[in-house]
CSV table of C-alpha atoms in Angstrom, one decimal:
chain,number,residue,atom,x,y,z
A,1,MET,CA,44.3,-2.7,59.3
A,2,THR,CA,45.0,1.0,58.7
A,3,LEU,CA,42.5,3.7,57.7
A,4,ARG,CA,44.3,3.9,54.3
A,5,MET,CA,43.4,0.3,53.6
A,6,TYR,CA,39.8,0.8,54.6
A,7,LEU,CA,39.5,3.8,52.3
A,8,ARG,CA,41.0,1.8,49.4
A,9,ILE,CA,38.6,-1.1,49.9
A,10,LEU,CA,35.6,1.3,50.0
A,11,MET,CA,36.7,2.9,46.7
A,12,ALA,CA,37.1,-0.6,45.2
A,13,VAL,CA,33.6,-1.5,46.3
A,14,VAL,CA,32.1,1.6,44.9
A,15,LEU,CA,33.9,1.4,41.5
A,16,LEU,CA,33.3,-2.3,40.9
A,17,SER,CA,29.7,-2.1,42.1
A,18,CYS,CA,29.1,0.7,39.6
A,19,VAL,CA,30.6,-1.4,36.8
A,20,GLY,CA,28.5,-4.4,37.7
A,21,CYS,CA,25.3,-2.4,38.1
A,22,LEU,CA,25.7,-0.5,34.8
A,23,THR,CA,26.5,-3.7,32.9
A,24,PHE,CA,23.3,-5.2,34.4
A,25,LEU,CA,21.3,-2.2,33.3
A,26,CYS,CA,22.7,-2.4,29.8
A,27,GLY,CA,21.5,-6.0,29.5
A,28,PRO,CA,18.5,-7.2,27.5
A,29,ASP,CA,15.0,-6.6,28.6
A,30,ALA,CA,13.8,-10.2,28.0
A,31,GLY,CA,12.2,-11.6,31.1
A,32,GLN,CA,14.1,-14.9,31.0
A,33,SER,CA,17.4,-13.1,30.8
A,34,VAL,CA,16.5,-10.8,33.6
A,35,ARG,CA,15.6,-13.7,35.8
A,36,LEU,CA,18.8,-15.4,35.1
A,37,ARG,CA,20.8,-12.2,35.8
A,38,VAL,CA,18.9,-11.6,39.1
A,39,LEU,CA,20.3,-14.9,40.3
A,40,ILE,CA,23.8,-14.2,39.0
A,41,VAL,CA,24.4,-10.5,39.6
A,42,PRO,CA,24.7,-10.6,43.4
A,43,PHE,CA,27.2,-13.4,43.2
A,44,LEU,CA,29.1,-11.5,40.5
A,45,LEU,CA,29.3,-8.3,42.4
A,46,VAL,CA,30.2,-9.9,45.7
A,47,SER,CA,33.0,-11.9,44.1
A,48,PHE,CA,34.3,-8.8,42.3
A,49,VAL,CA,34.2,-6.7,45.5
A,50,GLY,CA,35.7,-9.5,47.5
A,51,ALA,CA,38.5,-9.9,44.9
A,52,ALA,CA,39.2,-6.2,44.9
A,53,ALA,CA,39.3,-6.1,48.7
A,54,SER,CA,41.6,-9.2,48.8
A,55,PHE,CA,44.2,-7.5,46.6
A,56,ILE,CA,44.8,-5.0,49.4
A,57,PHE,CA,46.1,-7.8,51.7
A,58,ARG,CA,49.3,-9.8,51.3
A,59,ASP,CA,47.6,-13.1,51.6
A,60,GLN,CA,48.4,-14.9,48.3
A,61,GLU,CA,46.0,-17.8,48.9
A,62,ARG,CA,43.1,-15.4,49.5
A,63,ARG,CA,43.9,-13.5,46.3
A,64,GLU,CA,44.1,-16.7,44.3
A,65,ALA,CA,40.8,-18.1,45.7
A,66,LEU,CA,38.9,-14.9,45.0
A,67,PHE,CA,40.5,-14.5,41.6
A,68,ALA,CA,39.1,-18.0,40.8
A,69,THR,CA,35.7,-16.9,42.2
A,70,ALA,CA,35.7,-13.8,40.0
A,71,VAL,CA,36.5,-15.8,36.9
A,72,ALA,CA,33.8,-18.4,37.7
A,73,SER,CA,31.3,-15.6,38.2
A,74,MET,CA,32.1,-14.1,34.8
A,75,MET,CA,31.7,-17.6,33.2
A,76,LEU,CA,28.3,-17.8,34.8
A,77,TRP,CA,27.4,-14.4,33.5
A,78,MET,CA,28.5,-15.4,30.0
A,79,VAL,CA,26.5,-18.6,30.1
A,80,ALA,CA,23.4,-16.6,31.1
A,81,ASP,CA,24.0,-14.4,28.1
A,82,ALA,CA,24.4,-17.4,25.8
A,83,VAL,CA,21.2,-19.0,27.2
A,84,HIS,CA,19.3,-15.8,26.5
A,85,MET,CA,20.7,-15.7,22.9
A,86,SER,CA,20.3,-19.4,22.1
A,87,PHE,CA,17.2,-18.5,20.2
A,88,PHE,CA,19.6,-17.2,17.5
A,89,THR,CA,21.0,-19.6,14.9
A,90,VAL,CA,22.6,-18.3,11.7
A,91,ASP,CA,21.4,-20.0,8.5
A,92,ASP,CA,24.9,-21.0,7.5
A,93,ALA,CA,25.1,-23.4,10.4
A,94,TRP,CA,22.7,-25.7,8.6
A,95,ILE,CA,25.0,-25.8,5.6
A,96,SER,CA,27.7,-27.6,7.7
A,97,ALA,CA,24.9,-29.8,9.2
A,98,ARG,CA,23.7,-30.8,5.7
A,99,TYR,CA,27.2,-31.8,4.7
A,100,GLY,CA,27.5,-33.8,7.9
A,101,HIS,CA,24.2,-35.5,7.3
A,102,THR,CA,25.1,-36.4,3.8
A,103,LEU,CA,28.4,-37.9,4.9
A,104,ALA,CA,26.8,-39.7,7.9
A,105,THR,CA,23.9,-41.2,6.0
A,106,ARG,CA,25.2,-41.7,2.4
A,107,GLY,CA,28.9,-41.8,2.8
A,108,SER,CA,29.7,-38.9,0.4
A,109,LEU,CA,30.9,-35.5,1.4
A,110,ASN,CA,28.7,-33.5,-0.9
A,111,TRP,CA,26.0,-30.8,-0.9
A,112,ASN,CA,23.6,-33.0,-2.9
A,113,SER,CA,23.3,-36.7,-2.8
A,114,VAL,CA,24.0,-36.9,-6.6
A,115,GLY,CA,26.3,-35.0,-8.9
A,116,PRO,CA,30.0,-34.1,-8.6
A,117,PRO,CA,31.2,-33.2,-5.1
A,118,VAL,CA,31.4,-29.6,-4.3
A,119,GLU,CA,33.2,-28.1,-1.2
A,120,GLY,CA,30.7,-25.5,-0.1
A,121,TYR,CA,32.1,-25.2,3.4
A,122,SER,CA,35.3,-23.7,4.8
A,123,ASN,CA,35.1,-25.4,8.2
A,124,PHE,CA,36.1,-29.1,7.7
A,125,ALA,CA,36.5,-29.7,11.5
A,126,TRP,CA,32.9,-28.4,12.0
A,127,VAL,CA,31.5,-30.6,9.3
A,128,MET,CA,33.3,-33.6,10.9
A,129,LEU,CA,31.6,-32.7,14.3
A,130,ALA,CA,28.2,-32.6,12.5
A,131,THR,CA,29.0,-36.0,10.9
A,132,ALA,CA,29.8,-37.6,14.3
A,133,VAL,CA,26.7,-36.1,15.9
A,134,GLU,CA,24.5,-37.2,13.0
A,135,ARG,CA,25.8,-40.8,13.3
A,136,PHE,CA,24.7,-40.9,16.9
A,137,GLY,CA,21.3,-39.5,16.0
A,138,PHE,CA,21.6,-36.2,17.8
A,139,ASP,CA,20.8,-32.7,16.6
A,140,PRO,CA,24.0,-31.1,15.2
A,141,ILE,CA,22.8,-27.5,15.9
A,142,VAL,CA,22.5,-28.3,19.6
A,143,ALA,CA,26.0,-29.8,19.5
A,144,PHE,CA,27.3,-26.7,17.7
A,145,LYS,CA,25.9,-24.4,20.4
A,146,CYS,CA,27.2,-26.5,23.3
A,147,THR,CA,30.7,-26.6,21.7
A,148,GLY,CA,30.6,-22.9,21.1
A,149,ILE,CA,29.8,-22.2,24.8
A,150,LEU,CA,32.5,-24.5,26.0
A,151,PHE,CA,35.1,-22.8,23.8
A,152,ALA,CA,33.9,-19.3,24.8
A,153,MET,CA,34.4,-20.2,28.5
A,154,ALA,CA,37.8,-21.7,27.8
A,155,ALA,CA,38.9,-18.5,26.0
A,156,LEU,CA,37.8,-16.5,29.0
A,157,VAL,CA,39.8,-18.7,31.4
A,158,LEU,CA,42.8,-18.6,29.1
A,159,VAL,CA,42.9,-14.8,29.0
A,160,ALA,CA,42.4,-14.5,32.7
A,161,VAL,CA,45.1,-17.0,33.7
A,162,SER,CA,47.7,-16.0,31.1
A,163,VAL,CA,47.4,-12.3,32.0
A,164,LYS,CA,47.4,-13.1,35.7
A,165,ARG,CA,50.6,-15.0,35.6
A,166,ARG,CA,52.5,-11.9,34.3
A,167,TYR,CA,50.5,-9.0,35.8
A,168,GLY,CA,48.7,-10.3,38.8
A,169,CYS,CA,45.2,-11.2,39.8
A,170,MET,CA,43.6,-7.8,39.5
A,171,VAL,CA,44.8,-7.1,36.0
A,172,GLY,CA,43.8,-10.7,34.9
A,173,THR,CA,40.3,-10.2,36.3
A,174,VAL,CA,39.8,-6.8,34.5
A,175,THR,CA,41.2,-8.1,31.2
A,176,ALA,CA,38.9,-11.1,31.2
A,177,ALA,CA,36.0,-8.8,32.0
A,178,LEU,CA,36.6,-7.0,28.6
A,179,LEU,CA,35.9,-10.3,26.9
A,180,CYS,CA,33.1,-11.5,29.2
A,181,PHE,CA,30.9,-8.5,29.0
A,182,ASP,CA,31.0,-8.1,25.2
A,183,PRO,CA,27.6,-9.5,24.1
A,184,ARG,CA,28.9,-10.5,20.7
A,185,TRP,CA,31.1,-13.1,22.3
A,186,ALA,CA,28.1,-15.0,23.8
A,187,LEU,CA,26.1,-14.3,20.6
A,188,HIS,CA,28.7,-16.0,18.3
A,189,ALA,CA,29.1,-18.8,20.8
A,190,VAL,CA,25.5,-19.9,20.2
A,191,SER,CA,25.3,-18.9,16.5
A,192,GLY,CA,26.0,-22.4,15.4
A,193,LEU,CA,29.2,-21.6,13.5
A,194,GLU,CA,32.8,-22.1,14.3
A,195,THR,CA,33.5,-18.5,15.0
A,196,VAL,CA,34.3,-18.7,18.7
A,197,PRO,CA,36.1,-22.1,18.6
A,198,PHE,CA,38.3,-20.7,15.9
A,199,ALA,CA,38.9,-17.6,18.0
A,200,PHE,CA,39.9,-19.7,20.9
A,201,LEU,CA,42.3,-21.7,18.8
A,202,VAL,CA,43.9,-18.5,17.5
A,203,LEU,CA,44.2,-17.2,21.1
A,204,ALA,CA,45.6,-20.5,22.4
A,205,ALA,CA,48.2,-20.7,19.6
A,206,THR,CA,49.3,-17.2,20.3
A,207,VAL,CA,49.7,-17.8,24.0
A,208,VAL,CA,51.6,-21.0,23.3
A,209,ALA,CA,53.9,-19.3,20.7
A,210,THR,CA,54.7,-16.5,23.1
A,211,SER,CA,55.4,-18.5,26.2
A,212,GLU,CA,58.4,-16.9,27.9
A,213,THR,CA,59.1,-19.9,30.2
A,214,ARG,CA,59.7,-22.6,27.7
A,215,SER,CA,59.1,-23.4,24.0
A,216,HIS,CA,56.1,-25.6,23.0
A,217,PRO,CA,56.7,-26.3,19.2
A,218,TRP,CA,54.7,-29.5,19.1
A,219,ALA,CA,51.7,-28.0,20.8
A,220,LEU,CA,51.9,-25.0,18.4
A,221,ALA,CA,52.1,-27.3,15.4
A,222,LEU,CA,49.0,-29.3,16.5
A,223,LEU,CA,47.0,-26.2,17.3
A,224,GLY,CA,48.0,-24.8,13.8
A,225,LEU,CA,46.8,-28.0,12.2
A,226,VAL,CA,43.4,-27.8,14.0
A,227,MET,CA,43.1,-24.1,13.1
A,228,GLY,CA,43.7,-24.8,9.5
A,229,LEU,CA,41.0,-27.5,9.5
A,230,THR,CA,38.6,-25.2,11.3
A,231,ARG,CA,39.1,-22.1,9.1
A,232,PRO,CA,41.3,-21.6,6.0
A,233,GLU,CA,42.8,-18.4,7.5
A,234,GLY,CA,44.2,-20.6,10.3
A,235,VAL,CA,47.1,-21.3,7.9
A,236,LEU,CA,47.9,-17.6,7.8
A,237,VAL,CA,47.8,-17.4,11.7
A,238,PHE,CA,50.1,-20.4,11.9
A,239,ALA,CA,52.5,-18.9,9.4
A,240,VAL,CA,52.8,-15.7,11.5
A,241,LEU,CA,53.2,-17.6,14.7
A,242,ILE,CA,55.8,-20.0,13.4
A,243,CYS,CA,57.9,-17.2,12.1
A,244,ALA,CA,57.7,-15.4,15.5
A,245,ASN,CA,58.6,-18.7,17.2
A,246,LEU,CA,61.7,-19.1,14.9
A,247,LEU,CA,62.6,-15.5,15.6
A,248,TYR,CA,62.5,-15.7,19.4
A,249,SER,CA,63.1,-19.4,20.1
A,250,THR,CA,66.6,-20.7,20.8
A,251,GLY,CA,65.7,-24.3,19.7
A,252,ARG,CA,65.0,-23.6,16.1
A,253,LYS,CA,65.6,-27.2,15.0
A,254,ARG,CA,62.9,-28.4,17.3
A,255,VAL,CA,60.5,-25.8,16.0
A,256,ILE,CA,61.2,-26.8,12.4
A,257,LYS,CA,60.9,-30.5,13.1
A,258,ALA,CA,57.6,-30.1,14.9
A,259,ALA,CA,56.2,-27.8,12.1
A,260,VAL,CA,57.2,-30.4,9.4
A,261,VAL,CA,56.1,-33.6,11.2
A,262,ALA,CA,53.0,-32.4,13.1
A,263,TYR,CA,51.8,-29.7,10.7
A,264,ALA,CA,53.2,-29.8,7.1
A,265,VAL,CA,52.9,-33.6,6.5
A,266,PRO,CA,49.3,-34.0,7.7
A,267,ALA,CA,48.3,-30.7,6.0
A,268,MET,CA,49.8,-31.9,2.7
A,269,ILE,CA,48.0,-35.3,2.9
A,270,TYR,CA,44.7,-33.4,3.6
A,271,MET,CA,45.3,-31.0,0.7
A,272,ALA,CA,46.1,-33.9,-1.7
A,273,TRP,CA,42.9,-35.6,-0.7
A,274,ARG,CA,40.9,-32.4,-1.1
A,275,VAL,CA,42.2,-31.7,-4.6
A,276,ALA,CA,41.6,-35.3,-5.6
A,277,TYR,CA,38.1,-35.5,-4.2
A,278,PHE,CA,36.7,-32.0,-5.1
A,279,GLY,CA,38.9,-31.2,-8.1
A,280,ALA,CA,39.7,-27.7,-6.9
A,281,VAL,CA,42.6,-26.2,-4.9
A,282,PHE,CA,40.4,-23.8,-3.0
A,283,PRO,CA,36.9,-24.3,-1.4
A,284,ASN,CA,34.0,-23.2,-3.5
A,285,THR,CA,33.3,-20.4,-1.0
A,286,PHE,CA,36.6,-18.8,-2.1
A,287,TYR,CA,35.4,-18.3,-5.7
A,288,ALA,CA,32.0,-16.9,-4.4
A,289,LYS,CA,33.4,-14.6,-1.8
A,290,VAL,CA,36.9,-13.5,-2.4
A,291,THR,CA,37.1,-10.3,-4.4
A,292,ARG,CA,39.8,-9.5,-7.0
A,293,ASP,CA,40.6,-5.8,-6.7
A,294,THR,CA,38.5,-4.2,-3.9
A,295,TRP,CA,39.3,-3.6,-0.3
A,296,ASN,CA,36.4,-4.0,2.2
A,297,VAL,CA,37.8,-1.5,4.8
A,298,TRP,CA,34.3,-0.9,6.1
A,299,GLY,CA,34.3,-4.2,7.9
A,300,ILE,CA,37.4,-3.7,10.0
A,301,SER,CA,36.5,0.0,10.6
A,302,SER,CA,33.1,-1.0,11.9
A,303,PHE,CA,34.6,-3.6,14.2
A,304,LEU,CA,37.2,-1.1,15.6
A,305,GLU,CA,34.5,1.5,16.1
A,306,SER,CA,32.7,-1.0,18.3
A,307,VAL,CA,35.6,-1.3,20.7
A,308,PRO,CA,37.1,2.2,20.9
A,309,PHE,CA,38.4,2.0,24.5
A,310,ILE,CA,40.0,-1.3,23.9
A,311,CYS,CA,41.8,0.1,20.8
A,312,LEU,CA,42.8,3.1,22.9
A,313,ALA,CA,44.2,0.8,25.6
A,314,VAL,CA,46.2,-1.2,22.9
A,315,VAL,CA,47.7,2.1,21.6
A,316,ILE,CA,48.6,3.3,25.0
A,317,SER,CA,50.1,-0.1,25.9
A,318,ALA,CA,52.2,0.1,22.7
A,319,ILE,CA,53.5,3.5,23.8
A,320,ILE,CA,54.2,2.3,27.4
A,321,GLY,CA,56.0,-0.8,25.9
A,322,PHE,CA,54.7,-4.1,24.6
A,323,SER,CA,56.0,-7.4,25.8
A,324,ARG,CA,56.6,-10.1,23.2
A,325,ARG,CA,53.1,-11.6,23.7
A,326,GLU,CA,51.3,-8.3,23.2
A,327,ARG,CA,53.5,-7.5,20.1
A,328,ILE,CA,52.8,-10.8,18.4
A,329,SER,CA,49.1,-10.6,19.3
A,330,VAL,CA,48.8,-7.3,17.4
A,331,VAL,CA,50.7,-8.7,14.4
A,332,VAL,CA,48.4,-11.7,14.2
A,333,ALA,CA,45.3,-9.5,14.5
A,334,THR,CA,46.7,-7.2,11.8
A,335,ALA,CA,47.3,-10.2,9.4
A,336,LEU,CA,43.7,-11.4,9.9
A,337,ALA,CA,42.3,-7.9,9.4
A,338,VAL,CA,44.2,-7.6,6.1
A,339,PHE,CA,43.0,-11.1,5.0
A,340,TYR,CA,39.4,-10.3,5.7
A,341,SER,CA,39.6,-6.9,4.0
A,342,ARG,CA,40.1,-8.8,0.7
A,343,THR,CA,37.0,-10.9,1.3
A,344,ASN,CA,33.3,-10.3,0.4
A,345,LEU,CA,32.0,-10.3,3.9
A,346,VAL,CA,28.7,-12.1,3.4
A,347,MET,CA,26.8,-12.5,6.7
A,348,ASN,CA,29.2,-10.4,8.7
A,349,TYR,CA,26.5,-9.9,11.4
A,350,SER,CA,27.8,-8.5,14.7
A,351,ASP,CA,31.3,-8.4,13.2
A,352,ARG,CA,31.4,-12.2,12.9
A,353,PHE,CA,34.5,-12.4,10.8
A,354,PHE,CA,36.4,-10.1,13.1
A,355,MET,CA,35.6,-11.9,16.3
A,356,PRO,CA,39.0,-13.7,16.4
A,357,LEU,CA,40.5,-10.3,16.7
A,358,LEU,CA,38.7,-9.5,19.9
A,359,PRO,CA,40.6,-11.8,22.3
A,360,LEU,CA,43.8,-10.9,20.6
A,361,LEU,CA,43.2,-7.2,21.2
A,362,VAL,CA,42.1,-7.9,24.8
A,363,LEU,CA,45.3,-9.8,25.3
A,364,SER,CA,47.2,-6.7,24.2
A,365,THR,CA,45.7,-4.4,26.9
A,366,PRO,CA,47.2,-5.6,30.2
A,367,VAL,CA,50.1,-3.2,30.0
A,368,PHE,CA,47.7,-0.2,30.1
A,369,ILE,CA,45.5,-1.9,32.7
A,370,ASN,CA,48.5,-2.7,34.9
A,371,TRP,CA,49.6,1.0,34.6
A,372,LEU,CA,46.1,2.1,35.7
A,373,TRP,CA,46.2,-0.3,38.7
A,374,ASN,CA,49.6,0.8,39.8
A,375,THR,CA,48.6,4.4,39.5
A,376,TRP,CA,45.6,3.9,41.6
A,377,ARG,CA,47.4,1.8,44.2
A,378,SER,CA,50.4,4.2,44.6
A,379,SER,CA,48.3,7.4,44.7
A,380,PRO,CA,47.8,9.1,48.1
A,381,VAL,CA,44.4,8.4,49.5
A,382,THR,CA,43.7,12.1,49.8
A,383,ASP,CA,44.2,12.5,46.0
A,384,VAL,CA,40.5,12.0,45.3
A,385,TRP,CA,40.5,13.3,41.7
A,386,ARG,CA,43.2,10.9,40.6
A,387,HIS,CA,41.2,8.0,42.0
A,388,ILE,CA,38.0,9.3,40.3
A,389,ALA,CA,39.9,9.7,36.9
A,390,VAL,CA,41.4,6.2,37.1
A,391,GLY,CA,38.0,4.7,38.1
A,392,CYS,CA,36.2,6.4,35.2
A,393,ILE,CA,38.8,5.1,32.7
A,394,ALA,CA,38.5,1.6,34.1
A,395,CYS,CA,34.7,1.7,34.0
A,396,SER,CA,34.7,3.1,30.5
A,397,LEU,CA,37.0,0.4,29.4
A,398,VAL,CA,34.7,-2.4,30.6
A,399,LEU,CA,31.4,-0.7,29.6
A,400,SER,CA,32.7,-0.1,26.1
A,401,CYS,CA,32.2,-3.8,25.6
A,402,VAL,CA,28.4,-3.6,26.3
A,403,SER,CA,27.7,-0.6,24.1
A,404,ASP,CA,26.1,-2.6,21.3
A,405,ARG,CA,24.0,-5.0,23.4
A,406,ARG,CA,20.8,-3.5,22.1
A,407,ASN,CA,21.8,-4.3,18.5
A,408,ALA,CA,22.7,-7.8,19.5
A,409,ASN,CA,19.3,-8.3,21.1
A,410,THR,CA,17.5,-6.9,18.0
A,411,LEU,CA,19.5,-9.3,15.8
A,412,VAL,CA,18.7,-12.3,18.0
A,413,HIS,CA,15.0,-11.5,18.0
A,414,ASP,CA,14.5,-10.6,14.3
A,415,TYR,CA,16.8,-13.2,12.7
A,416,GLY,CA,15.8,-15.9,15.1
A,417,THR,CA,12.1,-15.3,14.5
A,418,MET,CA,12.7,-15.4,10.7
A,419,MET,CA,14.5,-18.8,11.0
A,420,ARG,CA,11.8,-20.3,13.3
A,421,SER,CA,8.8,-18.9,11.5
A,422,ALA,CA,9.9,-19.2,7.9
A,423,HIS,CA,13.0,-21.1,7.0
A,424,ILE,CA,12.6,-24.2,9.2
A,425,PRO,CA,8.9,-24.7,8.5
A,426,ILE,CA,9.4,-24.3,4.8
A,427,GLY,CA,12.2,-26.9,4.8
A,428,LYS,CA,10.0,-29.3,6.7
A,429,VAL,CA,7.1,-28.9,4.4
A,430,LEU,CA,9.2,-29.4,1.3
A,431,SER,CA,10.6,-32.6,2.8
A,432,SER,CA,7.2,-34.3,2.1
A,433,VAL,CA,7.6,-33.6,-1.7
A,434,ARG,CA,9.6,-36.3,-3.4
A,435,GLY,CA,11.8,-35.6,-6.5
A,436,LEU,CA,11.6,-31.9,-6.1
A,437,ARG,CA,14.7,-29.8,-7.0
A,438,VAL,CA,14.7,-26.6,-5.0
A,439,ALA,CA,16.5,-23.4,-5.9
A,440,VAL,CA,17.3,-21.5,-2.7
A,441,GLY,CA,18.7,-18.1,-1.8
A,442,ASP,CA,19.4,-19.0,1.8
A,443,ALA,CA,20.9,-22.5,1.5
A,444,GLY,CA,20.9,-23.5,5.2
A,445,ALA,CA,17.8,-24.5,7.1
A,446,ILE,CA,15.6,-24.9,4.0
A,447,ALA,CA,18.0,-27.2,2.3
A,448,TYR,CA,18.8,-29.2,5.5
A,449,TYR,CA,15.2,-29.9,6.5
A,450,SER,CA,13.9,-30.5,3.0
A,451,ARG,CA,16.5,-33.2,2.2
A,452,ALA,CA,15.9,-32.2,-1.4
A,453,GLU,CA,18.3,-31.7,-4.3
A,454,CYS,CA,19.1,-28.0,-4.2
A,455,ILE,CA,20.6,-25.2,-6.3
A,456,ASP,CA,22.3,-22.5,-4.3
A,457,PHE,CA,21.6,-19.0,-5.8
A,458,LEU,CA,24.5,-17.5,-3.8
A,459,GLY,CA,27.0,-20.0,-5.3
A,460,LEU,CA,28.5,-21.2,-2.0
A,461,ASN,CA,27.4,-24.8,-2.8
A,462,ASP,CA,27.3,-24.6,-6.6
A,463,ARG,CA,30.5,-24.3,-8.6
A,464,ALA,CA,28.9,-23.1,-11.8
A,465,ILE,CA,27.1,-20.2,-10.1
A,466,ALA,CA,30.3,-19.4,-8.1
A,467,MET,CA,32.1,-18.9,-11.4
A,468,MET,CA,29.3,-16.8,-12.7
A,469,ILE,CA,29.6,-14.5,-9.6
A,470,ARG,CA,33.4,-14.3,-10.1
A,471,SER,CA,33.2,-13.5,-13.8
A,472,GLY,CA,30.3,-11.0,-13.3
A,473,THR,CA,27.9,-12.8,-15.6
A,474,LEU,CA,25.4,-14.0,-12.9
A,475,ALA,CA,22.4,-12.0,-14.0
A,476,ALA,CA,22.6,-13.3,-17.6
A,477,GLU,CA,23.6,-16.9,-17.1
A,478,MET,CA,21.9,-18.0,-13.9
A,479,PRO,CA,18.2,-18.2,-15.1
A,480,PRO,CA,19.0,-20.5,-18.0
A,481,TYR,CA,21.2,-22.5,-15.7
A,482,VAL,CA,18.5,-23.0,-13.1
A,483,LEU,CA,15.9,-24.0,-15.7
A,484,ALA,CA,18.3,-26.4,-17.5
A,485,ASN,CA,18.9,-28.2,-14.2
A,486,GLY,CA,15.3,-29.0,-13.5
A,487,SER,CA,12.2,-27.3,-14.9
A,488,SER,CA,10.3,-28.0,-11.6
A,489,ALA,CA,12.8,-25.9,-9.6
A,490,ALA,CA,11.1,-23.8,-6.9
A,491,ALA,CA,12.8,-20.5,-5.9
A,492,ILE,CA,12.5,-20.1,-2.2
A,493,SER,CA,13.4,-16.9,-0.2
A,494,ALA,CA,12.0,-15.9,3.2
A,495,ARG,CA,13.6,-12.5,3.3
């Protein structure tokens, strides 16, 4: 081995060690998390350094093996993050669990056990998961968290492998690190909602739709169907991807046939059942959340401000030259951003609604990362300043993902404490009172554990209140409505 190779390995060791150490120092202060990280960090750093050193050699098997080791290490890191944040469960997760419990125990998909059915959820697949878990007698919240972690790890692997096939092991490792070290990814994996599973489905559908080796129209159609059952905006994502597939694919007849048979027909059957069962075209959450003539640009601007270096990398990648995958990823992300900007973003904690954009933006950065890697690799060893500049850019790119870790930790502690010390105990106490009709502001844990008939102040699970919100008459009409639906109603709020 030449002196040049030794010097490059040394630089790789220093740079990657700095990234790993700084990421560790930016982590939470909780004792449990620190103990977990103490066990994982040495393995993580050694694997990253080993992977970087192996890229200097021409041994393909060694590169592949150490690439797999680096990805496995990042998965362990993310699981440690998720375990630390598992204390956090968003109140809306219990809404899906309540629908699942009602369906599993009483055979009706409804918020209350009596009265006309109302569709107060927008995640049918998630409710079906809760129903299956309830039938077997398990806790749906635990199932939600485990499913979220599995999909979070699957997304990490998918990003790493799909980028590695085109740009190589090093670029695939760094790109996956952008997703792994963002604390919000682990936070939403254990929040109890379908945020991360839906983000994975969007990512997987984008990768399938932009495959350059062969077309996969049936896989894309099935992914589109599951996306639409997981979140309503999955229909928008599928529409964008199927148009892109028709534009680039040579077998357009196969694409159309798959879209009709595997997507359109099942979707029409599901929509016909929904309208017949609930008596409304849109979920009740649409009437309570979607605004008429306002644009919530603060939501997307807040998200983009949290990932400035990733946005910069996407812009530079566009200037250098996007491939088809990067181009379509940005189009899908833009379509979702426009959709969410027309929505009243209730409970947009840690940019929850914009999380599906994160893996799409990460998937659009490899052009820039590949340029950085080639610049570093082709530079003369004596050109120290160029190496330092490239190293600083690479470190900033990764560390930009851990900039809001302290905010995530605060959210986990404060919100998690509120749920455990107020909402869950209140719900369990109310479960001992028979025949009580409860009016709730936070319609998740209190309603789920109380098993009582409930009125939802926010209108997500009450059609009449949702229409009041949409017409702007909530303040005048809600008090008489609540009293008319049960004089013994108790208004509960733990905020």
